[in-house]
PDB file of C-alpha atoms in Angstrom:
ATOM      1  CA  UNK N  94     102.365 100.762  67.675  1.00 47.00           C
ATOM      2  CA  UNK N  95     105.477  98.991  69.085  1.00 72.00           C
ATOM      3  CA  UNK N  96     106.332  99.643  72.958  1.00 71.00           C
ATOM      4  CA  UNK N  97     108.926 101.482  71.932  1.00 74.00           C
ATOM      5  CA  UNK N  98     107.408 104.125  70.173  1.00 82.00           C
ATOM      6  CA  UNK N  99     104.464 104.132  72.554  1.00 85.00           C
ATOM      7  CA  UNK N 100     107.251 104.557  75.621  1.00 83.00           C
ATOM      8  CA  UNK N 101     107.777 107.608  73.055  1.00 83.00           C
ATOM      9  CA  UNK N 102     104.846 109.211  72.937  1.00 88.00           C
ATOM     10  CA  UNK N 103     103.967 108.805  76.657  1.00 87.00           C
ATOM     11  CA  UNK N 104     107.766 110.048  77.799  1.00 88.00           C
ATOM     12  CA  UNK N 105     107.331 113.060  75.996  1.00 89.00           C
ATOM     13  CA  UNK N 106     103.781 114.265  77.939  1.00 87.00           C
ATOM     14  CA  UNK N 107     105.213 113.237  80.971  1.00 89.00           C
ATOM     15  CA  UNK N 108     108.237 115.842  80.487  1.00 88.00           C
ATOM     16  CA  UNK N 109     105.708 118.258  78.915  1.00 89.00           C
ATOM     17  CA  UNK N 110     103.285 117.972  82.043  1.00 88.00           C
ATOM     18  CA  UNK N 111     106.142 117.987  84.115  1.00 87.00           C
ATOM     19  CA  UNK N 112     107.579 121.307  83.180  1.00 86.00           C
ATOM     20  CA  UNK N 113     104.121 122.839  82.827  1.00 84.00           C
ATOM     21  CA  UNK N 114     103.289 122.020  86.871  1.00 83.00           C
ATOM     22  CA  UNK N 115     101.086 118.769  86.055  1.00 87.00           C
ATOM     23  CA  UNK N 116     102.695 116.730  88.370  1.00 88.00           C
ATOM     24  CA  UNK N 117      99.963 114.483  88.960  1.00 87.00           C
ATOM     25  CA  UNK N 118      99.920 113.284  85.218  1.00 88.00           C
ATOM     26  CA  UNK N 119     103.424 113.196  84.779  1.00 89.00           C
ATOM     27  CA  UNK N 120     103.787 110.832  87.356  1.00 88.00           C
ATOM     28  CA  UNK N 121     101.503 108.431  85.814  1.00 88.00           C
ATOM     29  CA  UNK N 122     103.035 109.014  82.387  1.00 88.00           C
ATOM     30  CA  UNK N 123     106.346 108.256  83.716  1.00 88.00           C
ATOM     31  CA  UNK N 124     105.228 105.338  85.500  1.00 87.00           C
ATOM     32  CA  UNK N 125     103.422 103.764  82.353  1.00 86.00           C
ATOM     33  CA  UNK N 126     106.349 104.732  79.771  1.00 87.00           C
ATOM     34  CA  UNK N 127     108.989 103.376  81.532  1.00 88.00           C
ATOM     35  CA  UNK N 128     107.197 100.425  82.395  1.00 87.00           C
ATOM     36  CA  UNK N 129     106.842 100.059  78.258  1.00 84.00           C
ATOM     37  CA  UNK N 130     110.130 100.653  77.566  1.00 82.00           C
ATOM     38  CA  UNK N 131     111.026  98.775  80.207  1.00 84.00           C
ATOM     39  CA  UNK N 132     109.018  95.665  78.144  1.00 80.00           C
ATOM     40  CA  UNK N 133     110.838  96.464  74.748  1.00 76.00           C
ATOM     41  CA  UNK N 134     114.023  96.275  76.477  1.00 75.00           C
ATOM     42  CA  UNK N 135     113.563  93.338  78.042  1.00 72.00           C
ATOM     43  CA  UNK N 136     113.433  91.644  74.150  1.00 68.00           C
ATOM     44  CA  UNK N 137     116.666  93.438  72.481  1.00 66.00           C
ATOM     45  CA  UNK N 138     118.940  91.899  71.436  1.00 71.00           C
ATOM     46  CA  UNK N 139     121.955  93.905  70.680  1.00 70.00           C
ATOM     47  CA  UNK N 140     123.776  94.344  73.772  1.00 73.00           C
ATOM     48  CA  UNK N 141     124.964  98.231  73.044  1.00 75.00           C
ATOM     49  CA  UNK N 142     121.387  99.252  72.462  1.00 75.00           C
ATOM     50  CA  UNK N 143     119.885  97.484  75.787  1.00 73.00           C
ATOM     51  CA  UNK N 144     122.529  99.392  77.416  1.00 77.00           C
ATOM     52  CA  UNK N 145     121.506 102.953  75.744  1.00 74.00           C
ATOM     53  CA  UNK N 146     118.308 101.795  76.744  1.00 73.00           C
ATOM     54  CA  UNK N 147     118.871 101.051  80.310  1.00 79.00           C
ATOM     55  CA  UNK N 148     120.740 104.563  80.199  1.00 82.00           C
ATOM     56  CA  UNK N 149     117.557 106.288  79.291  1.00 81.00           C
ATOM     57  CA  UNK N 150     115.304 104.068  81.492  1.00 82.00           C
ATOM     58  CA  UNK N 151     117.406 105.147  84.926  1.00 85.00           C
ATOM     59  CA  UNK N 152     117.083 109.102  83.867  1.00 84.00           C
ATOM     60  CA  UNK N 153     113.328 108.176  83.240  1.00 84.00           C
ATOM     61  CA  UNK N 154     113.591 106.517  86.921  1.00 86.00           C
ATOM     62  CA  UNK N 155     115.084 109.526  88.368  1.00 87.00           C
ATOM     63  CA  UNK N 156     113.117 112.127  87.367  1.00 85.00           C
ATOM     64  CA  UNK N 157     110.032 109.943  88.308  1.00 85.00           C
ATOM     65  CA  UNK N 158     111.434 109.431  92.006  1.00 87.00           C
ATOM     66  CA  UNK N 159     111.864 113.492  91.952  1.00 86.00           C
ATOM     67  CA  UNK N 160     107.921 113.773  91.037  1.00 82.00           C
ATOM     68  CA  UNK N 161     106.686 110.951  93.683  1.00 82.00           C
ATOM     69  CA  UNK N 162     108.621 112.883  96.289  1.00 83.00           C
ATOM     70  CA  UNK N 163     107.199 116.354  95.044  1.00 78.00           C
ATOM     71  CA  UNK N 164     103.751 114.675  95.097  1.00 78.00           C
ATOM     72  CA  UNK N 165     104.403 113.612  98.566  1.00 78.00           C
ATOM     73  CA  UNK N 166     105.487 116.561  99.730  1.00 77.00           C
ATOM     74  CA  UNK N 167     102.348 118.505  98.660  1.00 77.00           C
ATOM     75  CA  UNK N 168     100.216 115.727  99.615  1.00 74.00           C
ATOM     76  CA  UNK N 169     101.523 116.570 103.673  1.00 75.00           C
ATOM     77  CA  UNK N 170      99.195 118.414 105.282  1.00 69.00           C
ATOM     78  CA  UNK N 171      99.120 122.181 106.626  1.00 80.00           C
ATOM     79  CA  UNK N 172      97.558 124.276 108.358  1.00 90.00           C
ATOM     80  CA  UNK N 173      93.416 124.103 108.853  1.00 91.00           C
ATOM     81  CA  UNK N 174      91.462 126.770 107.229  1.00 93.00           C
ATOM     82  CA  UNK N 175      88.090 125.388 107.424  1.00 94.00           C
ATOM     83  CA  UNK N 176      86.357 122.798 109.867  1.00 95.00           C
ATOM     84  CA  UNK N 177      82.946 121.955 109.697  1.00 96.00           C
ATOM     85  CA  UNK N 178      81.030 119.235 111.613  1.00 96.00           C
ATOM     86  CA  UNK N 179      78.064 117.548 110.418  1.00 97.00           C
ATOM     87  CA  UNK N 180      75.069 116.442 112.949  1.00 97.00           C
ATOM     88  CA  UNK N 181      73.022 113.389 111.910  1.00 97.00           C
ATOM     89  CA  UNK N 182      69.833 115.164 109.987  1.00 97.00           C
ATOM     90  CA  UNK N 183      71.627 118.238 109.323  1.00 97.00           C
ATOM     91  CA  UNK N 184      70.755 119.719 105.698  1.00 97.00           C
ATOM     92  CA  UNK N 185      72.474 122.690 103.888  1.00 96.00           C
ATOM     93  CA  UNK N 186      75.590 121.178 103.475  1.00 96.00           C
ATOM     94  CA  UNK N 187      75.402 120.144  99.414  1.00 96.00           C
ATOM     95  CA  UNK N 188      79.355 120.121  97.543  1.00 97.00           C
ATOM     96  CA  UNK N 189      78.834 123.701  96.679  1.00 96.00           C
ATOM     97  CA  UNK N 190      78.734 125.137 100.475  1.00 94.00           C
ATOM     98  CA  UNK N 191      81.307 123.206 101.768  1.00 95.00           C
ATOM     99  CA  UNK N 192      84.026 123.191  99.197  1.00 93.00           C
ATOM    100  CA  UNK N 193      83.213 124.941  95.806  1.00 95.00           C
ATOM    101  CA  UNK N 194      84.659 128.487  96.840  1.00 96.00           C
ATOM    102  CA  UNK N 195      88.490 126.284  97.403  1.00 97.00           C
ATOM    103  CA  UNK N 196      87.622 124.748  93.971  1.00 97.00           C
ATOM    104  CA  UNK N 197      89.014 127.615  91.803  1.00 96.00           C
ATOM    105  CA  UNK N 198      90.898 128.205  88.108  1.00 96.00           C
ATOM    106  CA  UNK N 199      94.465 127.473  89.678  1.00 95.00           C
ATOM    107  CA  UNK N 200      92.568 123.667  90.249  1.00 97.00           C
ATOM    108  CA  UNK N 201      94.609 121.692  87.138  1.00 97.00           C
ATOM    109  CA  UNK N 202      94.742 118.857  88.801  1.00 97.00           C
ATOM    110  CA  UNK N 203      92.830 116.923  91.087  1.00 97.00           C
ATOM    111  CA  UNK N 204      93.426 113.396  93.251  1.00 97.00           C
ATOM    112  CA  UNK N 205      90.669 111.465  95.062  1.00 97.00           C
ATOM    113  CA  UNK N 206      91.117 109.231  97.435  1.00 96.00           C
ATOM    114  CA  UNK N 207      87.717 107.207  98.060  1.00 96.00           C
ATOM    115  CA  UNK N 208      87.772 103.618  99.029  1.00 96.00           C
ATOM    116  CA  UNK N 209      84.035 102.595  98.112  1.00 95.00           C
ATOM    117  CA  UNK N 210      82.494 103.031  94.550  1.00 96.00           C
ATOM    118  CA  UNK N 211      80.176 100.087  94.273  1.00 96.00           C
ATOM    119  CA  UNK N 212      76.688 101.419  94.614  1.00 96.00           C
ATOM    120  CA  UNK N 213      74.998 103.340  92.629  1.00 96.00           C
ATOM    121  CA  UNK N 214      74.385 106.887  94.816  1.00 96.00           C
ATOM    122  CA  UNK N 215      78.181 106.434  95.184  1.00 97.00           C
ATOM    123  CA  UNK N 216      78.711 106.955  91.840  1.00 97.00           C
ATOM    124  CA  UNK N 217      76.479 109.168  91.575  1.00 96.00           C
ATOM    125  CA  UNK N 218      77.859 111.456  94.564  1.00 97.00           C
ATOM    126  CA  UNK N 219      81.558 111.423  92.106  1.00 98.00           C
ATOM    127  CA  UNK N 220      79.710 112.890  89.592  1.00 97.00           C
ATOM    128  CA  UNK N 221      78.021 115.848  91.546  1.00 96.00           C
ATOM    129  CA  UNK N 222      81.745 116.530  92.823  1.00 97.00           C
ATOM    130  CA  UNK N 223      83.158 116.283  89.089  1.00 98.00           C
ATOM    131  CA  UNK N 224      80.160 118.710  88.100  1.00 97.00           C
ATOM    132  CA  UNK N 225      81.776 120.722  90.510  1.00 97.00           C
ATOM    133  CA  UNK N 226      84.866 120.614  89.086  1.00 98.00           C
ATOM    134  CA  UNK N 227      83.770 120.971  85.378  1.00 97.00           C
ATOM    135  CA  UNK N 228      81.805 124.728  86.784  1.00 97.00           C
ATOM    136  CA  UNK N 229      84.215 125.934  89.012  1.00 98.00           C
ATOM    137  CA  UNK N 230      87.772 124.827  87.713  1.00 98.00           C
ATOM    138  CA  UNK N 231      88.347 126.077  84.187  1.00 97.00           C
ATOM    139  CA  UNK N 232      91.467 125.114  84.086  1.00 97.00           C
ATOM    140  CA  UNK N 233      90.484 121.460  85.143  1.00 98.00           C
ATOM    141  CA  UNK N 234      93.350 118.831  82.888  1.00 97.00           C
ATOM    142  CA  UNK N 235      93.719 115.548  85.374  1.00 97.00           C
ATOM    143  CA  UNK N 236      92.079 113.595  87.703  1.00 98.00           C
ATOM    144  CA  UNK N 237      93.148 110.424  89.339  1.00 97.00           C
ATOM    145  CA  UNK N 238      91.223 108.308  91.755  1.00 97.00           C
ATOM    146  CA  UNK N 239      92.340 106.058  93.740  1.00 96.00           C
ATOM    147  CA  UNK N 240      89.633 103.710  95.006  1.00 97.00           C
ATOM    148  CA  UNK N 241      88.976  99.944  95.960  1.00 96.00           C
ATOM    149  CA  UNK N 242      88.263  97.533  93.210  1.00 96.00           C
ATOM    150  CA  UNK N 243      83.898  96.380  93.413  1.00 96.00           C
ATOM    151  CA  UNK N 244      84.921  91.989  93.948  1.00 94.00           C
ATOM    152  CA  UNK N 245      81.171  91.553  94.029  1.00 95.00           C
ATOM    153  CA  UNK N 246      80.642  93.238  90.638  1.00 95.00           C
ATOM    154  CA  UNK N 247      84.290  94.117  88.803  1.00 96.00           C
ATOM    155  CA  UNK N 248      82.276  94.434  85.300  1.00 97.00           C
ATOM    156  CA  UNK N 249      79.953  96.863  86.411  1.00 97.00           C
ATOM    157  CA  UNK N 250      82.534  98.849  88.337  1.00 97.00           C
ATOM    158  CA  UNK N 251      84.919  99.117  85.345  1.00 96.00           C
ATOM    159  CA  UNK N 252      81.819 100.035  82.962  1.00 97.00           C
ATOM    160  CA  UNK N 253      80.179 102.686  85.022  1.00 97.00           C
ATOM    161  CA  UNK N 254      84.584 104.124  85.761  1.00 98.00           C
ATOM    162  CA  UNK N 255      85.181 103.884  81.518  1.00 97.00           C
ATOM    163  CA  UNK N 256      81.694 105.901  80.886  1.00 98.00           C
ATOM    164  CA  UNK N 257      83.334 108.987  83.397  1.00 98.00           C
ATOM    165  CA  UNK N 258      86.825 108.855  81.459  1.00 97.00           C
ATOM    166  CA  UNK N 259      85.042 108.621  78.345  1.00 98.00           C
ATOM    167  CA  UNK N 260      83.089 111.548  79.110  1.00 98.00           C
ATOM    168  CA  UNK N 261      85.983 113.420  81.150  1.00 98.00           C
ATOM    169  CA  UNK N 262      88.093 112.784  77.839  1.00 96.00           C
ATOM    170  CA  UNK N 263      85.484 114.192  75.841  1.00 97.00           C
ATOM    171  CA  UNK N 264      85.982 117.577  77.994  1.00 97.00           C
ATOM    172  CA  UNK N 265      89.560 116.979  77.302  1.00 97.00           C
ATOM    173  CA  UNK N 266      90.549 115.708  81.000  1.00 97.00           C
ATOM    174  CA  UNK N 267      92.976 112.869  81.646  1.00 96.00           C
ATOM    175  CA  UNK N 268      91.195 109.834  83.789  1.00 97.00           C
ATOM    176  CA  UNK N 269      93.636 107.732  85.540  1.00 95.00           C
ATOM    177  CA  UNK N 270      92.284 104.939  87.710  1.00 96.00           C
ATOM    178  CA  UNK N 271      94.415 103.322  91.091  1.00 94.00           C
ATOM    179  CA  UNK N 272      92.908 100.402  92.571  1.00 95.00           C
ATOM    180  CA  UNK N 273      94.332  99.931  95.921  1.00 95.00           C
ATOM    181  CA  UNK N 274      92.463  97.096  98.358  1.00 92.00           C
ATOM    182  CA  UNK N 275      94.156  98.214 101.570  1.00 92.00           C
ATOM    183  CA  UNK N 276      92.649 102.237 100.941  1.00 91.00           C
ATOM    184  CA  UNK N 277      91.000 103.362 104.051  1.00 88.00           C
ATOM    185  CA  UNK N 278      91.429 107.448 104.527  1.00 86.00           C
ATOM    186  CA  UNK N 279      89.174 109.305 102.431  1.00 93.00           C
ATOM    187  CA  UNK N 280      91.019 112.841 101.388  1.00 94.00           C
ATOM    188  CA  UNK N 281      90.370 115.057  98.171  1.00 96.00           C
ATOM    189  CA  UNK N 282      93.597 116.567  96.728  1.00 96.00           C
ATOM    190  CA  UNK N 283      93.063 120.118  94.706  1.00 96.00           C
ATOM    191  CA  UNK N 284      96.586 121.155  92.477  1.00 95.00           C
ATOM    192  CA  UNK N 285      96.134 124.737  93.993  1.00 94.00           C
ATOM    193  CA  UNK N 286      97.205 123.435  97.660  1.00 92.00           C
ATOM    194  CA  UNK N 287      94.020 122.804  99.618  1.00 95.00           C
ATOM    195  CA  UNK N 288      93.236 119.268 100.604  1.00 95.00           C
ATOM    196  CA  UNK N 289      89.738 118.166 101.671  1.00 96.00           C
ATOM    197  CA  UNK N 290      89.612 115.313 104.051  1.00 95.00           C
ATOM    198  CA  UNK N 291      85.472 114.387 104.953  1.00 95.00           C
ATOM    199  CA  UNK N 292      85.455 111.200 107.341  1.00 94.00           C
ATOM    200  CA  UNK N 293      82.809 109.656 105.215  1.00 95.00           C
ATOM    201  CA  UNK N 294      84.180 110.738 102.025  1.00 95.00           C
ATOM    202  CA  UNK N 295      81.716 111.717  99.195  1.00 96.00           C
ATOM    203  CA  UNK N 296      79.063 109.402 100.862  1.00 97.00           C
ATOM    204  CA  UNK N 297      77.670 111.324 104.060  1.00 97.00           C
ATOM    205  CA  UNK N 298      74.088 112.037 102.417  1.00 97.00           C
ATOM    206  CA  UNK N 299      70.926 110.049 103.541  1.00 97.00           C
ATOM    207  CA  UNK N 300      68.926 108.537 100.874  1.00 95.00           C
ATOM    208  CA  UNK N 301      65.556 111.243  99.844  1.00 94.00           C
ATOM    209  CA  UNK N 302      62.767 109.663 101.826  1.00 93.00           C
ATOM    210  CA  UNK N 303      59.862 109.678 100.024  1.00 94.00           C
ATOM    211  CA  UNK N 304      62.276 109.540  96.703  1.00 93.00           C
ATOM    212  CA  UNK N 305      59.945 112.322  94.714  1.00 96.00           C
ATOM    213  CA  UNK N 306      60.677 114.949  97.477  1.00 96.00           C
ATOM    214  CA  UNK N 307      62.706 118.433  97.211  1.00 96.00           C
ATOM    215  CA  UNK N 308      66.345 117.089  97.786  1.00 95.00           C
ATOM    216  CA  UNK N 309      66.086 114.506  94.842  1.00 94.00           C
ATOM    217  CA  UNK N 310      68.368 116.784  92.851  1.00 93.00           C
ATOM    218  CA  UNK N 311      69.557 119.275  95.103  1.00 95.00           C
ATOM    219  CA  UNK N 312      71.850 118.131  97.805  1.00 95.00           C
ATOM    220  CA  UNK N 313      71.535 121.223  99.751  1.00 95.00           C
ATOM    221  CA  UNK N 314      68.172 119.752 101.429  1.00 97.00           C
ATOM    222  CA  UNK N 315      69.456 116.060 101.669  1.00 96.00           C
ATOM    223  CA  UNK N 316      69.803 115.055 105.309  1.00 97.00           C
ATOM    224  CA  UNK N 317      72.861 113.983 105.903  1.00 97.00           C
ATOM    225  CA  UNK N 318      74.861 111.296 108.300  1.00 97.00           C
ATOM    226  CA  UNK N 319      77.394 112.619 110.937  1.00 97.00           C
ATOM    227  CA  UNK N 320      80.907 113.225 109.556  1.00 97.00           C
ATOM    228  CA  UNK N 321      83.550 116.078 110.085  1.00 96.00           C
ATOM    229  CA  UNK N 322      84.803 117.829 107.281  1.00 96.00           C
ATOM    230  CA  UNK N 323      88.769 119.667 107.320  1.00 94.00           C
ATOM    231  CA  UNK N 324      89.983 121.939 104.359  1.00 95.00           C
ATOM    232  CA  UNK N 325      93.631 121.991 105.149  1.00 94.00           C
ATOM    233  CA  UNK N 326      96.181 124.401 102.821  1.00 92.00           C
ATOM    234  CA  UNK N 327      99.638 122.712 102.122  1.00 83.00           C
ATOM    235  CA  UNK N 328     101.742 125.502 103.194  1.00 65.00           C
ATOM    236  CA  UNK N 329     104.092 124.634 100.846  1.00 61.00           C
ATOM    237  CA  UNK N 330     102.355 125.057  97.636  1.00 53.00           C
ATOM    238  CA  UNK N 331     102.989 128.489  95.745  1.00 46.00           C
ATOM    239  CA  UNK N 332     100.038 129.263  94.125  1.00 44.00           C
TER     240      UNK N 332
END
C-alpha cells in the first residue's frame, strides 16, 4: 500500500474517532497520517498536486492542534474525590478496591502514564490493571501508554509490549505505544473524566514472601510499599 493511500485509510478513523468522542485515538491517527502523507508529498512531482496536498496536510494540522489542546485540557486536573494513603505492610488495597468502581462503561478510552516496564512483576501489575479494564469497561476501544524505553533489554521490552497489543487487538482495542525517556509522573487517564495519580504507579506491591502463599494471585493480601493514591474528576468533562 502506497503512503498515500495508507495516509487514507488512517485520516479517515481519525475523523471517525474524532466525531465519535475518541479523542485519544484520533490524535494518534492524525499524527501518523499526516506524517505519511507528509512522506508522499515530499516525492511529487507535479507542483499543483504538492500544493493540493499541502492544502489538505494544514487542515489535517489544524484539526490535530484542536485535539492536542482538547486532550490537554481534559488531562488538567480537578477537583479530589478520593485520597487514600498507603502504610508500608498495609494489605487490602488490590486494583479492584482502590479504583475499579471509577472504571465504568463511559471508560472508551484510557492513557497510562508509567515510566518503568522492565521487570517482569511490572508487567505483570499492567496486566492485572488491563484485566480490570477488560471486566469493568465494556465499552473499552483505546489505550495508549506512555512509558520509558527498557536500554538494558529493548528486545524483550518490545516482545513482552507486541504480545499485550496483540492480545488487546484480539479484544478489538487499539494499542498505541509512547516512549518518552524524560517520563517521571505516574498518572492513569480514564475517557469518563477521572484521573488516577498513585506515587509509585502500578508498582507499590511487595513481592509474596514465601512465593506459594495466599496473595500469589490475589493482590488484595499483597503487602504493599508506602505510596498515596488521588482520584481526581476533570471538572470539565461531560459525561
Amino acid at each position: 500500500m502506497t503512503d498515500a493511500l495508507e495516509a487514507k485509510k488512517l485520516l479517515i478513523r481519525a475523523v471517525e474517532c474524532d466525531q465519535s468522542g475518541r479523542i485519544l485515538e484520533a490524535q494518534s491517527l492524525y499524527q501518523d497520517g499526516i506524517a505519511k502523507l507528509m512522506s508522499f508529498v515530499s516525492s511529487e512531482p507535479d507542483d499543483q498536486r504538492r500544493k493540493g496536498f499541502l492544502t489538505r496536510i494544514k487542515e489535517y494540522m489544524d484539526r490535530a492542534d484542536a485535539i492536542k489542546a482538547r486532550v490537554n485540557g481534559k488531562l488538567m486536573l480537578g477537583e479530589v474525590v478520593a485520597h487514600i494513603s498507603i502504610e508500608e505492610n498495609d494489605t487490602g488495597y488490590d486494583y479492584v478496591q482502590l479504583f475499579g468502581k471509577y472504571m465504568t462503561d463511559k471508560t472508551v478510552e484510557i492513557l497510562i502514564e508509567e515510566p518503568y516496564l522492565t521487570q517482569n512483576y511490572q508487567y505483570q501489575n499492567l496486566i492485572r490493571f488491563l484485566e480490570l479494564a477488560v471486566t469493568n469497561c465494556s465499552e473499552f476501544k483505546y489505550l495508549r501508554l506512555i512509558t520509558k524505553q527498557d536500554t538494558a533489554n529493548v528486545d524483550q521490552q518490545r516482545t513482552n509490549l507486541g504480545q499485550i497489543k496483540a492480545d488487546l487487538e484480539r479484544r478489538n482495542v487499539a494499542f498505541n505505544i509512547k516512549y518518552e525517556d524524560s517520563l517521571h509522573d505516574r498518572k492513569i487517564y480514564l475517557s469518563n473524566g477521572y484521573i488516577i495519580k498513585i506515587g509509585r504507579g502500578l508498582h507499590f506491591y511487595k513481592a509474596n514472601n514465601p512465593l506459594y502463599s495466599i496473595g500469589l494471585t490475589n493482590y488484595r493480601y499483597r503487602k504493599c510499599l508506602q505510596t498515596d493514591v488521588d482520584i481526581w474528576r476533570n471538572s470539565s468533562t461531560g459525561n
